[in-house]
Phi, psi and omega in degrees: 000131185270148174283134187284300200290324162285322169281002184256322175309300192287337183292309177323304189287318204273319180302324187277341168318289190308308182298320184295288186332320184289327181275341167297300183322305184302319168286313172305321169298311170314309178300327183291303194289331168287345167283319182283329169301307177306302175262077174315280192311331163320300172302318184289315190291296196317302179309316189291311157322300184293341174301301180300317168316291177314295181307311192305302196288330172311322178271329158315314168276333163302302177286344153289325183311306198291315166309337168292305197266035189291001170284336191284166187277335167278031202288294188289338178287317166323283170318318151317308184294333186271335173292334168303294175325312179279334170298312199297310179315295191302319181283352180263347159298312189278325191242074170287330173312290183321312183309304195298312170309325161295320190292316184284351178285306191297332197260313167292343179276324191282329159309321171300315200279302186305318164280004175265325167296317169318304170294324167299314196282330171303304180318313204268317187289313188062033181294185171325315177276358194317319196265324176310296186319309192286344181293299192309311177312313178304324181269328145317333177276327185285318200300309174311317184298278184334307173284322175285341176271004170246011171290138012276340187302330170313339198286349210253329184223011185277281211292333167311306177308295186305305186313320192269317162337310169318292179310316198277316180297324186289310177307337193261319167327298171320314183282315169311294170319276192329306185291313185287328159322313170297329176277323175296323185301312194292330194287320171315302176298318177239093202264148161312303184252101172311144162303136189259113185275352179278337199281000000 
């Protein structure tokens, strides 16, 4: 018969090791984000190639699923979507610089329209978050103008900066979860004050 205390200790060590791997992955992401912030042009090309390969692989998987479900009513829709993903992936992989320029233009237009809508909405509605919404709208509008005003040169660093910042913050989050999880497991395994059952 298995000893529940030994099994619990083994599970705790295994869980602590898993949280350690999570923190290590977070550290790798943080390093990747910092390197990407230094070399933004390389980070932009890397993110575009990664995006292109994801589109291509997703399109191939979607095409395979569509072939497997060729008797269903959504067969042709699945084939069209898969073919578009494959075509877009091939274009992005073959022309990463041009794709980065197009996506940067799209991002700048999103910043402009989103900032404008937030500004107008905050002035018209004047809700409880009026000041915060006004600042968000002004920041989005300013960011869109800056990116669009320096386009297409801005396409060399904008996407790489966003990609690197996403890596950095995701890595910091994983480190926090990993170290916090290990700390909690350590507190459960070795409590500072043992519980007195007679009390």
